[in-house]
CSV table of C-alpha atoms in Angstrom, one decimal:
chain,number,residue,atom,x,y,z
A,18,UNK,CA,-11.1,-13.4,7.5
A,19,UNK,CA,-9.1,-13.2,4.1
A,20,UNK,CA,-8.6,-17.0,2.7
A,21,UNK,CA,-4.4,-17.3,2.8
A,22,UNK,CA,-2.6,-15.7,0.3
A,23,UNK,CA,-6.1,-14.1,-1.7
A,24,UNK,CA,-6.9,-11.1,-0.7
A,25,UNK,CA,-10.2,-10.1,-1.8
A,26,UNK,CA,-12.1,-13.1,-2.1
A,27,UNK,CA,-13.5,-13.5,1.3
A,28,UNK,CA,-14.6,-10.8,4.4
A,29,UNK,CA,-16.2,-8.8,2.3
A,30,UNK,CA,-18.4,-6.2,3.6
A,31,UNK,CA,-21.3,-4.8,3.2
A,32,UNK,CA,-21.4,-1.5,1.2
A,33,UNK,CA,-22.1,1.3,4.0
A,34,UNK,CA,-19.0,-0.7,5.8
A,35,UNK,CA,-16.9,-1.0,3.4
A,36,UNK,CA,-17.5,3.2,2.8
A,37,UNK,CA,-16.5,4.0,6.1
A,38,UNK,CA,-13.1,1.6,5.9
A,39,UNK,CA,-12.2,2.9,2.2
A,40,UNK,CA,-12.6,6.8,3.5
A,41,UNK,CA,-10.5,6.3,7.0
A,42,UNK,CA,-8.1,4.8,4.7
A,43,UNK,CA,-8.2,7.4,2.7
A,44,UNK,CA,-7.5,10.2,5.2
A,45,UNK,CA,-3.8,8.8,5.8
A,46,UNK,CA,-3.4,8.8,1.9
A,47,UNK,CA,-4.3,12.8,1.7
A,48,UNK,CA,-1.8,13.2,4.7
A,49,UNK,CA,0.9,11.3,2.7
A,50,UNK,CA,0.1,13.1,-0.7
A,51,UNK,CA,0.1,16.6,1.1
A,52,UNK,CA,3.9,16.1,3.0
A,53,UNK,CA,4.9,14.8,-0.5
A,54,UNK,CA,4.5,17.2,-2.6
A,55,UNK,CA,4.3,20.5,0.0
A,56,UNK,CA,7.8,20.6,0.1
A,57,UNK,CA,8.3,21.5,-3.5
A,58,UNK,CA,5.9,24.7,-3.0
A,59,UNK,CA,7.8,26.0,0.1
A,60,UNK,CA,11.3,25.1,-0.8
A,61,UNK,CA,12.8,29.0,-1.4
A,62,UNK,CA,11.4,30.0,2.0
A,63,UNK,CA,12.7,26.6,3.5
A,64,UNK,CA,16.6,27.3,2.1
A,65,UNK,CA,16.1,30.9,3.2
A,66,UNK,CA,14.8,29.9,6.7
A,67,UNK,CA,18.1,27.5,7.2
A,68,UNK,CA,20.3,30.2,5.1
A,69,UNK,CA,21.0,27.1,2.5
A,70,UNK,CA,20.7,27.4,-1.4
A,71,UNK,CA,17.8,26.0,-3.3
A,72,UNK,CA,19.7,23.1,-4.1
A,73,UNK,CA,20.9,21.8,-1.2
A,74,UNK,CA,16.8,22.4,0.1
A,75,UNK,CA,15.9,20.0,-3.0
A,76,UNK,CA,17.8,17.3,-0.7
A,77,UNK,CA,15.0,17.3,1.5
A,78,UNK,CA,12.5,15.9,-1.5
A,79,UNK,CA,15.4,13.4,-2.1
A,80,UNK,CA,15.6,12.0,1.5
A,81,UNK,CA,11.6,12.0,1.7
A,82,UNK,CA,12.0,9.4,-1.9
A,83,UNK,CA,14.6,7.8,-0.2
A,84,UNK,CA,12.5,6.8,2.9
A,85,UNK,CA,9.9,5.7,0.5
A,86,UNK,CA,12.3,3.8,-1.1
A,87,UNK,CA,13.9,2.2,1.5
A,88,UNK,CA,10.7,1.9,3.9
A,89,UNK,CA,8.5,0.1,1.7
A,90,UNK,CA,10.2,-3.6,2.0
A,91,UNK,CA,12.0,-3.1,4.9
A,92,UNK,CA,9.2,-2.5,7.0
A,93,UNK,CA,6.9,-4.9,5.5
A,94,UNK,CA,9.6,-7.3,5.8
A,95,UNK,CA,9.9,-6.7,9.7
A,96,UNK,CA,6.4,-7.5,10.5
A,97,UNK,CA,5.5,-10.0,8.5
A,98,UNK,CA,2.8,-11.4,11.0
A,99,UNK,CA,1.5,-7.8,12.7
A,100,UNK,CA,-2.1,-7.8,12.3
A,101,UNK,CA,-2.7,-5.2,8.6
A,102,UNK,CA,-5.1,-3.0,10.6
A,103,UNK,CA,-3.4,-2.2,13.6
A,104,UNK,CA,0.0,-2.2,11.4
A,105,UNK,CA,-1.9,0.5,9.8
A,106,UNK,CA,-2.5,2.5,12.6
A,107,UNK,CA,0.7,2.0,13.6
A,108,UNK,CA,2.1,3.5,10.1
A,109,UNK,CA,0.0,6.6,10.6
A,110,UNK,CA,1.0,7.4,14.2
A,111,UNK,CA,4.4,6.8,12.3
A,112,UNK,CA,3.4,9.6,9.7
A,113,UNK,CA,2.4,11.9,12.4
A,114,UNK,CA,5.9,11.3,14.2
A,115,UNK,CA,8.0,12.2,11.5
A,116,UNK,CA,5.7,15.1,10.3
A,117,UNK,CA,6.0,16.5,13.6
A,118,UNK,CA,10.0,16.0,13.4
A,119,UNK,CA,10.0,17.9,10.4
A,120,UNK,CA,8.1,20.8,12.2
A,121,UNK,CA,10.4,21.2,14.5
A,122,UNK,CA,13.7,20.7,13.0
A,123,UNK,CA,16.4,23.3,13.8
A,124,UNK,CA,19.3,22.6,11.4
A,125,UNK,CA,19.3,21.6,7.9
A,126,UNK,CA,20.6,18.6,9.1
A,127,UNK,CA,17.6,17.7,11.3
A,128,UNK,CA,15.4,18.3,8.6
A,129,UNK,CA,16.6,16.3,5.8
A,130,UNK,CA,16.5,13.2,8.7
A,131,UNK,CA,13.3,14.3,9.9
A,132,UNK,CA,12.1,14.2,6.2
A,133,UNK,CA,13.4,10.3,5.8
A,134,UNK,CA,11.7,8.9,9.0
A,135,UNK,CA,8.1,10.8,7.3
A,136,UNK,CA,9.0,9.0,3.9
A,137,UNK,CA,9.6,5.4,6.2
A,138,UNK,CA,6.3,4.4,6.1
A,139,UNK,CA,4.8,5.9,2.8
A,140,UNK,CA,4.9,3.0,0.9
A,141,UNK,CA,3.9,0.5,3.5
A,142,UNK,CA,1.3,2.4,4.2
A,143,UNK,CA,-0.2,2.0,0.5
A,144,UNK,CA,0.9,-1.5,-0.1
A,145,UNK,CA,-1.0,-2.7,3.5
A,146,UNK,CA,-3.9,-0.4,2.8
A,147,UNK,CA,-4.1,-1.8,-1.1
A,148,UNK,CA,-4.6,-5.6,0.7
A,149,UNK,CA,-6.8,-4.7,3.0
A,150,UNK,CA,-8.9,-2.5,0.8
A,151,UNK,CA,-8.7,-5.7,-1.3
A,152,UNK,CA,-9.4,-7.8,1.5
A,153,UNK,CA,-12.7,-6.5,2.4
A,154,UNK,CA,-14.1,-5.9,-1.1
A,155,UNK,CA,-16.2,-8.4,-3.2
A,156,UNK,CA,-14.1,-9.4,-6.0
A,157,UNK,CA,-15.4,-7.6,-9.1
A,158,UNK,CA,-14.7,-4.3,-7.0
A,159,UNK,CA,-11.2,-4.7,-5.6
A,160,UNK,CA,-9.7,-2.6,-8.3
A,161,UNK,CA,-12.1,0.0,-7.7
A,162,UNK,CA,-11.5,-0.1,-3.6
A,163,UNK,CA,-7.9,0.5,-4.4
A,164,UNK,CA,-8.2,3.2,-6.0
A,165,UNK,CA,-11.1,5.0,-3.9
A,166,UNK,CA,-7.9,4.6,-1.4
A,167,UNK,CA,-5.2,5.9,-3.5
A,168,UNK,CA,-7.7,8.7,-4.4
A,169,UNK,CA,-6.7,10.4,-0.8
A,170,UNK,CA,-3.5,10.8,-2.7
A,171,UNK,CA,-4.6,12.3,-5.8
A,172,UNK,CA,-7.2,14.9,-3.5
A,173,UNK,CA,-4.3,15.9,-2.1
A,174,UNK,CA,-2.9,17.6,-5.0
A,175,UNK,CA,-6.0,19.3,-5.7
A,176,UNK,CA,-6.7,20.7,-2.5
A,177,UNK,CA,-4.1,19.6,-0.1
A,178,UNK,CA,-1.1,20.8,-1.3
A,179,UNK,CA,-1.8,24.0,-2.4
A,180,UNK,CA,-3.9,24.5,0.9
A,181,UNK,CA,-0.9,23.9,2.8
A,182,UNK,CA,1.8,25.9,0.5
A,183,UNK,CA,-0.2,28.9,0.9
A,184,UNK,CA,-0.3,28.6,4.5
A,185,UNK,CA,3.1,27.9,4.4
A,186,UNK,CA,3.5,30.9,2.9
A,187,UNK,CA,1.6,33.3,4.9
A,188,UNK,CA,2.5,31.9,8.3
A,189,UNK,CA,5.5,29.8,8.1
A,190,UNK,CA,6.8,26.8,6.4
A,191,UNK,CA,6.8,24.4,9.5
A,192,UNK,CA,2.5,25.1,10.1
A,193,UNK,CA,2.2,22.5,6.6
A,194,UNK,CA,3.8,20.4,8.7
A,195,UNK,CA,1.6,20.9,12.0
A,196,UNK,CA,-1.3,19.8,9.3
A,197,UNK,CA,-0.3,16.6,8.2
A,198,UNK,CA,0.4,15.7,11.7
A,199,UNK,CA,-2.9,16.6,12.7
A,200,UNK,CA,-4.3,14.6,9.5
A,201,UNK,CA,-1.9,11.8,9.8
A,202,UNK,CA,-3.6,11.0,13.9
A,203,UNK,CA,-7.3,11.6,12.8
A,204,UNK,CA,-6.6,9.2,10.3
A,205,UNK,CA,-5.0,6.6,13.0
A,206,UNK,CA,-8.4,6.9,14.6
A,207,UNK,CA,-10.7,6.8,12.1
A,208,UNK,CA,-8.6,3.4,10.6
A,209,UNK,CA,-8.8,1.9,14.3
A,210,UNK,CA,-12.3,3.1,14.6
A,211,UNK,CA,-13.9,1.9,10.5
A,212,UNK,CA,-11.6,-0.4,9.9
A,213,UNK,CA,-12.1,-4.0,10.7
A,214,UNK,CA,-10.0,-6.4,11.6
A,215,UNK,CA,-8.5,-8.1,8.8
A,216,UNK,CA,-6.1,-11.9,9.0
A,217,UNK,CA,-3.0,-12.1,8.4
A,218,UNK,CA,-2.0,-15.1,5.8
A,219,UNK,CA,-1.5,-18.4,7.4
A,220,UNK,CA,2.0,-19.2,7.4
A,221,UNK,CA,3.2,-15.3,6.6
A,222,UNK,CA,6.7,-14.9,7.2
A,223,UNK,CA,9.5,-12.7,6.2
A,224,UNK,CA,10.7,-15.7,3.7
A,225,UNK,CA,7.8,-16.4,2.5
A,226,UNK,CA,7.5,-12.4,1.5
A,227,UNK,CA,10.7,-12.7,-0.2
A,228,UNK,CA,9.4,-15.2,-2.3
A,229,UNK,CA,7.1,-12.9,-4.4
A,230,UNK,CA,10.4,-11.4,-5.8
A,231,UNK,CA,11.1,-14.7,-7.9
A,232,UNK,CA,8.2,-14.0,-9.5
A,233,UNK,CA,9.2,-12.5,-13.0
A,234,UNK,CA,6.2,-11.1,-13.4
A,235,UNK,CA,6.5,-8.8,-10.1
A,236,UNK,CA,9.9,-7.5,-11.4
A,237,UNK,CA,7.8,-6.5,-14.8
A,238,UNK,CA,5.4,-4.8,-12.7
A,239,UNK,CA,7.7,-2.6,-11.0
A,240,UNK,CA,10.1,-1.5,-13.9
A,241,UNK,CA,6.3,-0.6,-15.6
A,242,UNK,CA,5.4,1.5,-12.9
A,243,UNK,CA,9.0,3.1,-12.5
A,244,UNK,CA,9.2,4.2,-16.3
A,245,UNK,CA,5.8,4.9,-17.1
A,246,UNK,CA,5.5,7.2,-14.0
A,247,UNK,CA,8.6,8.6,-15.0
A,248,UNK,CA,7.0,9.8,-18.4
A,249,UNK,CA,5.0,12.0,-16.0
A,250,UNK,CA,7.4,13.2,-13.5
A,251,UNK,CA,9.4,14.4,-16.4
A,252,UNK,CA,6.5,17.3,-16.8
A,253,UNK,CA,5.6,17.6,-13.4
A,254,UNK,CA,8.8,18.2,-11.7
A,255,UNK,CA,9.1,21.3,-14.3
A,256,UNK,CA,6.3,22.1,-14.8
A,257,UNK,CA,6.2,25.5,-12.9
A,258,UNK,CA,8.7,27.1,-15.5
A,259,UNK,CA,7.3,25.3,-18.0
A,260,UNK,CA,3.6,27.3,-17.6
A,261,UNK,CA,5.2,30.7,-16.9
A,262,UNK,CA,8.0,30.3,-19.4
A,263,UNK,CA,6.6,28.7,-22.3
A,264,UNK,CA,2.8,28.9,-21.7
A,265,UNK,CA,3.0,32.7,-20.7
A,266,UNK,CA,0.9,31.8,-17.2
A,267,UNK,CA,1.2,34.5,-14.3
A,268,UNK,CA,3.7,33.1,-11.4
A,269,UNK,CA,0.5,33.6,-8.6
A,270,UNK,CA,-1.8,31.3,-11.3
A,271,UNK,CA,0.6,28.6,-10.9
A,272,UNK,CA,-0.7,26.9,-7.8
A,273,UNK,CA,-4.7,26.9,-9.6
A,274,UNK,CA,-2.9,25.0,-12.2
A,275,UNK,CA,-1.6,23.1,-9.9
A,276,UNK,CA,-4.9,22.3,-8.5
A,277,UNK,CA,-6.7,21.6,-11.3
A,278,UNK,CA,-3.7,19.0,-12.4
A,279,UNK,CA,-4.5,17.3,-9.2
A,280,UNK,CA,-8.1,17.5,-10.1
A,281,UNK,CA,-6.9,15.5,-13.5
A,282,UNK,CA,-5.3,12.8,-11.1
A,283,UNK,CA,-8.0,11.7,-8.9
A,284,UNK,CA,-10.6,11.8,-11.9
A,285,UNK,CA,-8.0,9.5,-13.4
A,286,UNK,CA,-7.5,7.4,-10.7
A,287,UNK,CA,-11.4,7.1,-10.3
A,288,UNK,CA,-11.6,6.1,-14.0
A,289,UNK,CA,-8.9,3.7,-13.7
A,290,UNK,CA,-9.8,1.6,-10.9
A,291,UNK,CA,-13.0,0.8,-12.9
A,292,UNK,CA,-11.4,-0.2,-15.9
A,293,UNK,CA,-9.1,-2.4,-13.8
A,294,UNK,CA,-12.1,-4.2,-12.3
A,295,UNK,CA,-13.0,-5.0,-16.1
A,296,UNK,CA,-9.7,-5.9,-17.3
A,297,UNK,CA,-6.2,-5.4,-15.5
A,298,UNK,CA,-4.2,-5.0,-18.7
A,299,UNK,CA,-6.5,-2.9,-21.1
A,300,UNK,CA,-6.1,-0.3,-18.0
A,301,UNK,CA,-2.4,-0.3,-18.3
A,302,UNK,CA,-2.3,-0.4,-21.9
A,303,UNK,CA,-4.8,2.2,-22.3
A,304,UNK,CA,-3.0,4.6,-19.9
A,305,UNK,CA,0.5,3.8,-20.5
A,306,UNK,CA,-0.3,4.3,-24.8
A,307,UNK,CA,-2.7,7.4,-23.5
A,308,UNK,CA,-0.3,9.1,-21.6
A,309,UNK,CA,2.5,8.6,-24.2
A,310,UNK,CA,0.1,10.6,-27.1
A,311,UNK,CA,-1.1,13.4,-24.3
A,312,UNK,CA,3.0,14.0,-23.1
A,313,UNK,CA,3.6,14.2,-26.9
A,314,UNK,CA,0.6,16.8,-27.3
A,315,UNK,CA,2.0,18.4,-24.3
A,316,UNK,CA,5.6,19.1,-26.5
A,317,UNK,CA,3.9,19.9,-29.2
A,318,UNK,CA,1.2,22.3,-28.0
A,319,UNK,CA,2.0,24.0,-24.7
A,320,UNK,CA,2.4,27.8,-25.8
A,321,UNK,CA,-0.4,29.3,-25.3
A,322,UNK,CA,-2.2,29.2,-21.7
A,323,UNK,CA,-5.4,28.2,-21.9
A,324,UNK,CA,-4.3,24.9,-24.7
A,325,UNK,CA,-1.4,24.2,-21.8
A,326,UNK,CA,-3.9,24.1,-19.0
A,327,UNK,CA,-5.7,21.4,-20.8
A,328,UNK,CA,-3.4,19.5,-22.1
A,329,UNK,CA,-1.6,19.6,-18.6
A,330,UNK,CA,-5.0,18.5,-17.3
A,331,UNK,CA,-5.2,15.3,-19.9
A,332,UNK,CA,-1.4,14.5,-19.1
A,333,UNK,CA,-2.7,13.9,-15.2
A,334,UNK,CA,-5.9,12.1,-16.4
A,335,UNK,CA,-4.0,9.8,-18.2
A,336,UNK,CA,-0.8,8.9,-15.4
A,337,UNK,CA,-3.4,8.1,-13.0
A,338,UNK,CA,-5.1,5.1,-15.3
A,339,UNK,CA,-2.3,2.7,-14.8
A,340,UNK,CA,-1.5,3.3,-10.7
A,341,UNK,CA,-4.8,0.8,-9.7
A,342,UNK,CA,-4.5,-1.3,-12.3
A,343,UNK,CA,-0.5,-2.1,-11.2
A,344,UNK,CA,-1.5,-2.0,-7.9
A,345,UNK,CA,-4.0,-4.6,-8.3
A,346,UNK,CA,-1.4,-6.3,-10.9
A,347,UNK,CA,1.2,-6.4,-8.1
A,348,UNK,CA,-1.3,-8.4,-5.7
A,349,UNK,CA,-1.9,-10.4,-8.0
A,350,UNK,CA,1.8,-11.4,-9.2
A,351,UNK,CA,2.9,-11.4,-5.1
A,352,UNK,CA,0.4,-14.2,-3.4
A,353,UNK,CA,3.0,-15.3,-1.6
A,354,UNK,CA,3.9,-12.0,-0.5
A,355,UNK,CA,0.8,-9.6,-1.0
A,356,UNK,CA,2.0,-6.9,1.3
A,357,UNK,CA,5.3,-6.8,0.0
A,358,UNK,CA,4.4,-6.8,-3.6
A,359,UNK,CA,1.6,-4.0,-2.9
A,360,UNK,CA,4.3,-2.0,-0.9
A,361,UNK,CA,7.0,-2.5,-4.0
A,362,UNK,CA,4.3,-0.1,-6.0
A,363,UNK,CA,5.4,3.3,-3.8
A,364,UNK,CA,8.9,2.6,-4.0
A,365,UNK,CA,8.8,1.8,-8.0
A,366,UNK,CA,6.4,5.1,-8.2
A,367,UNK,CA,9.6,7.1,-6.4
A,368,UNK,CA,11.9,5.8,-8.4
A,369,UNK,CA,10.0,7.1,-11.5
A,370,UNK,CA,10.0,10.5,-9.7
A,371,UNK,CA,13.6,10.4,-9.6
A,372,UNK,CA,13.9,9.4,-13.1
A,373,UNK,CA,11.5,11.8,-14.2
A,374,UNK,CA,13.0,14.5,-13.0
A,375,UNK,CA,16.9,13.4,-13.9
A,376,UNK,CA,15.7,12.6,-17.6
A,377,UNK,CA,14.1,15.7,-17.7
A,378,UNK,CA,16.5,17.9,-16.5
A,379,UNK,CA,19.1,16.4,-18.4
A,380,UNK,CA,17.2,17.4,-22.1
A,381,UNK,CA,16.6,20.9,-20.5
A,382,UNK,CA,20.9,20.8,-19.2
A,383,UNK,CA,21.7,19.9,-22.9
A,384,UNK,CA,19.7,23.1,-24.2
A,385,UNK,CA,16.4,21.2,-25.5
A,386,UNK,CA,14.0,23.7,-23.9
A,387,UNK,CA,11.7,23.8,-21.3
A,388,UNK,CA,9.1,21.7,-23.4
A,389,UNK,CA,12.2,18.6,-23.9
A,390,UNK,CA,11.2,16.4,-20.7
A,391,UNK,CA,7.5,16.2,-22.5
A,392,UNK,CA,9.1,14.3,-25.2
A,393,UNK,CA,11.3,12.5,-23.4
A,394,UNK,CA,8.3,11.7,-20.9
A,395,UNK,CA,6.1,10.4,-23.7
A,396,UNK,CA,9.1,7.9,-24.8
A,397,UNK,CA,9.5,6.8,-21.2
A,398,UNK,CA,5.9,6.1,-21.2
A,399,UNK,CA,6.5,4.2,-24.9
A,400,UNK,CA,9.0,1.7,-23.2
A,401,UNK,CA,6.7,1.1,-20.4
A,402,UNK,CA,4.4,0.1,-22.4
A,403,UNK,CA,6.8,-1.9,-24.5
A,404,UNK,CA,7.2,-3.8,-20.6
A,405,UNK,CA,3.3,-4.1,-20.8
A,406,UNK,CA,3.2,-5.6,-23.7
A,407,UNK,CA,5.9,-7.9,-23.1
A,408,UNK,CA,4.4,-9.1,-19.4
A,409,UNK,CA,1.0,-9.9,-21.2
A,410,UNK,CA,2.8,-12.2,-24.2
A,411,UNK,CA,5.0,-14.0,-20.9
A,412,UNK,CA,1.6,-14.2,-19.1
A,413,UNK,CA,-0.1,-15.7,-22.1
A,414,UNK,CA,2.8,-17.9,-22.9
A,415,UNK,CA,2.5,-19.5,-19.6
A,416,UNK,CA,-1.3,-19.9,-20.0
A,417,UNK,CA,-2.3,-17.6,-17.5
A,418,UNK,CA,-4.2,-15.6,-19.8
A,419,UNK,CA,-7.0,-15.6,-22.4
A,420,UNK,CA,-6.4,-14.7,-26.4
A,421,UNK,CA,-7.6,-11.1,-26.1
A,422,UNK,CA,-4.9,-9.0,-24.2
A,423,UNK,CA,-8.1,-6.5,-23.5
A,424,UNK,CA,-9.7,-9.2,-21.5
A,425,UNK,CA,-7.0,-10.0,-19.3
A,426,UNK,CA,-7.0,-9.8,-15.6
């Protein structure tokens, strides 16, 4: 049982345990991270499929953000007392459902809902698998449980998406879909098979959820996480013309380097939750302030294949340092309202993938060229680590942290 309102600091279990849980956990993050980012690899043959433009297909990423969006708090906020591990199976079957809907969608129409109801529980899913993961881990390795579960996410650019593109591709666009369903239940079984039961707070309500958001420091959180991903949506929303364009990459190369930038993300993640488990802030500055000079690199340097790849490869090392840290940093700031705060992380991450991509294509709009977003990325990145900075001094002001910023958390 998980002492009210600290997650982490009691129910641990015992290492073999605690494998199992992390991995089932796991298995509903690579379904989410595949029926993300899928859709951007079989968009053309979705619009010609429903006889739309490419454009009006690009609404379905918008209404799968949107559910994120939306989902996140509302959903949190409607079960405050549901027990976090059957919630979690709940948000899987929930996954399935709406994977399932997109499948099968006749109309544009139907898709873009179908696509909302499978972004619904997205973020809830993270922010209740973040506490439990939290829950169930001795303290000095709650950062790194987080992010073994947030890895899911990160594998599933490596492997899962352009797995599931390709099949889209040579068998339809709606069998990606049939995957993630079938992903999305095995991983409802294996979370109500590994997974133990873990307490709600004493006293959890809907109110009392609300009440993180007077917490100044939860607001910081999020804006960091919504700008300083944004720096890295900038590239990746582009990148495809940006590595055929610019870097001189072969069109049927482009979903290896698609791969091996989602190979980038989980080692970051990985490396992250680590350094979080040492210190909560040096991970935030270190990734926000590393993936500010590697976007900047990225500007400068991406003309020539082989230099792009890498420095492509660096930019998605260096995203992934913050996302345990600020998921961690958001339980911490919320212990009022854990599994709202931790649910707030998804929807501030989708907000930066909107930003991203707006920012970005407003620099390439005004005739800055296809390397502009990397620059405009790495100053996104700069002011969220000006937000860093700023809810470290606030932190320390307050007394709730020692002299050396690298020690905190």
């Amino acid at each position: 049982m998980t002492h009210a309102g600290r997650p982490g600091l009691a129910g641990a279990l015992p290492a073999r345990r605690l494998g199992a849980a992390i991995f089932a956990m796991a298995i509903g993050s690579f379904a989410i991270g595949t029926t993300e980012f899928a859709t951007m690899g079989l968009l053309p043959r979705i619009a010609a499929d429903f006889g739309a433009t490419l454009p009006a297909a690009g609404h379905l990423v918008s209404a799968y953000a949107l559910g994120v969006v939306v989902g996140a708090p509302l959903i949190v906020l409607a079960l405050p007392r549901a027990p976090r591990t059957g919630m979690l199976v709940g948000l899987a079957v929930a996954l399935a459902v709406g994977n399932a809907f997109s499948a099968l969608a006749p109309t544009m129409t139907t898709a873009l809902v179908a696509r909302f109801v499978a972004g619904l529980p997205h973020g809830a899913y993270f922010g209740i698998a973040a506490v439990i993961a939290a829950a169930i881990s001795p303290p000095q390795r709650r950062g790194r449980s987080v992010s073994l579960v947030m890895v899911g996410l990160t594998a599933a650019t490596t492997l899962g998406v352009p797995a599931s593109t390709a099949l889209g591709q040579g068998v339809g666009w709606r069998a990606a879909y049939w995957v993630v369903t079938v992903v999305a239940v095995l991983a409802a079984v294996a979370i109500w098979r590994w997974v133990p039961p873990v307490a709600v707070p004493a006293g959890a309500t809907a109110r009392r959820e609300l009440s993180a958001l007077r917490s100044p420091q939860l607001g910081l959180a999020v804006a960091i996480g919504a700008i300083g991903f944004g720096g890295m949506f900038a590239v990746y929303s582009y990148i495809t013309p940006t590595m055929t364009e610019v870097a001189g990459i072969a069109e049927r190369q482009v979903p290896w380097v698609l791969g091996v930038f989602g190979a980038g993300m989980t080692i970051g993640t990985v490396l992250g939750g680590r350094l979080a488990d040492r210190s909560i802030f040096a991970a935030i500055f270190t990734g926000l302030g590393t993936m500010a000079l590697t976007l900047a690199a990225f500007g400068a340097g991406a003309t020539a294949p082989g230099r792009a790849v890498i420095l492509v490869v660096l930019v998605a090392v260096a995203s992934q340092f913050i996302g345990p840290a600020l998921q961690t940093r958001l339980l911490d700031v919320s212990r009022e309202g854990p599994s709202l705060g931790a649910a707030l992380h998804h929807s501030a991450l989708n907000i930066g993938n909107a930003l991203g991509a707006w920012v970005g294509g407003t620099v390439i709009a005004a005739g800055q060229g296809l390397l502009a977003p990397a620059w405009a990325g790495a100053a996104l990145a700069v002011a969220g680590l000006g937000l860093a900075v700023f809810s470290w001094a606030l932190e320390r002001r307050s007394g709730g942290a020692p002299v050396r910023p690298g020690l905190v958390g």
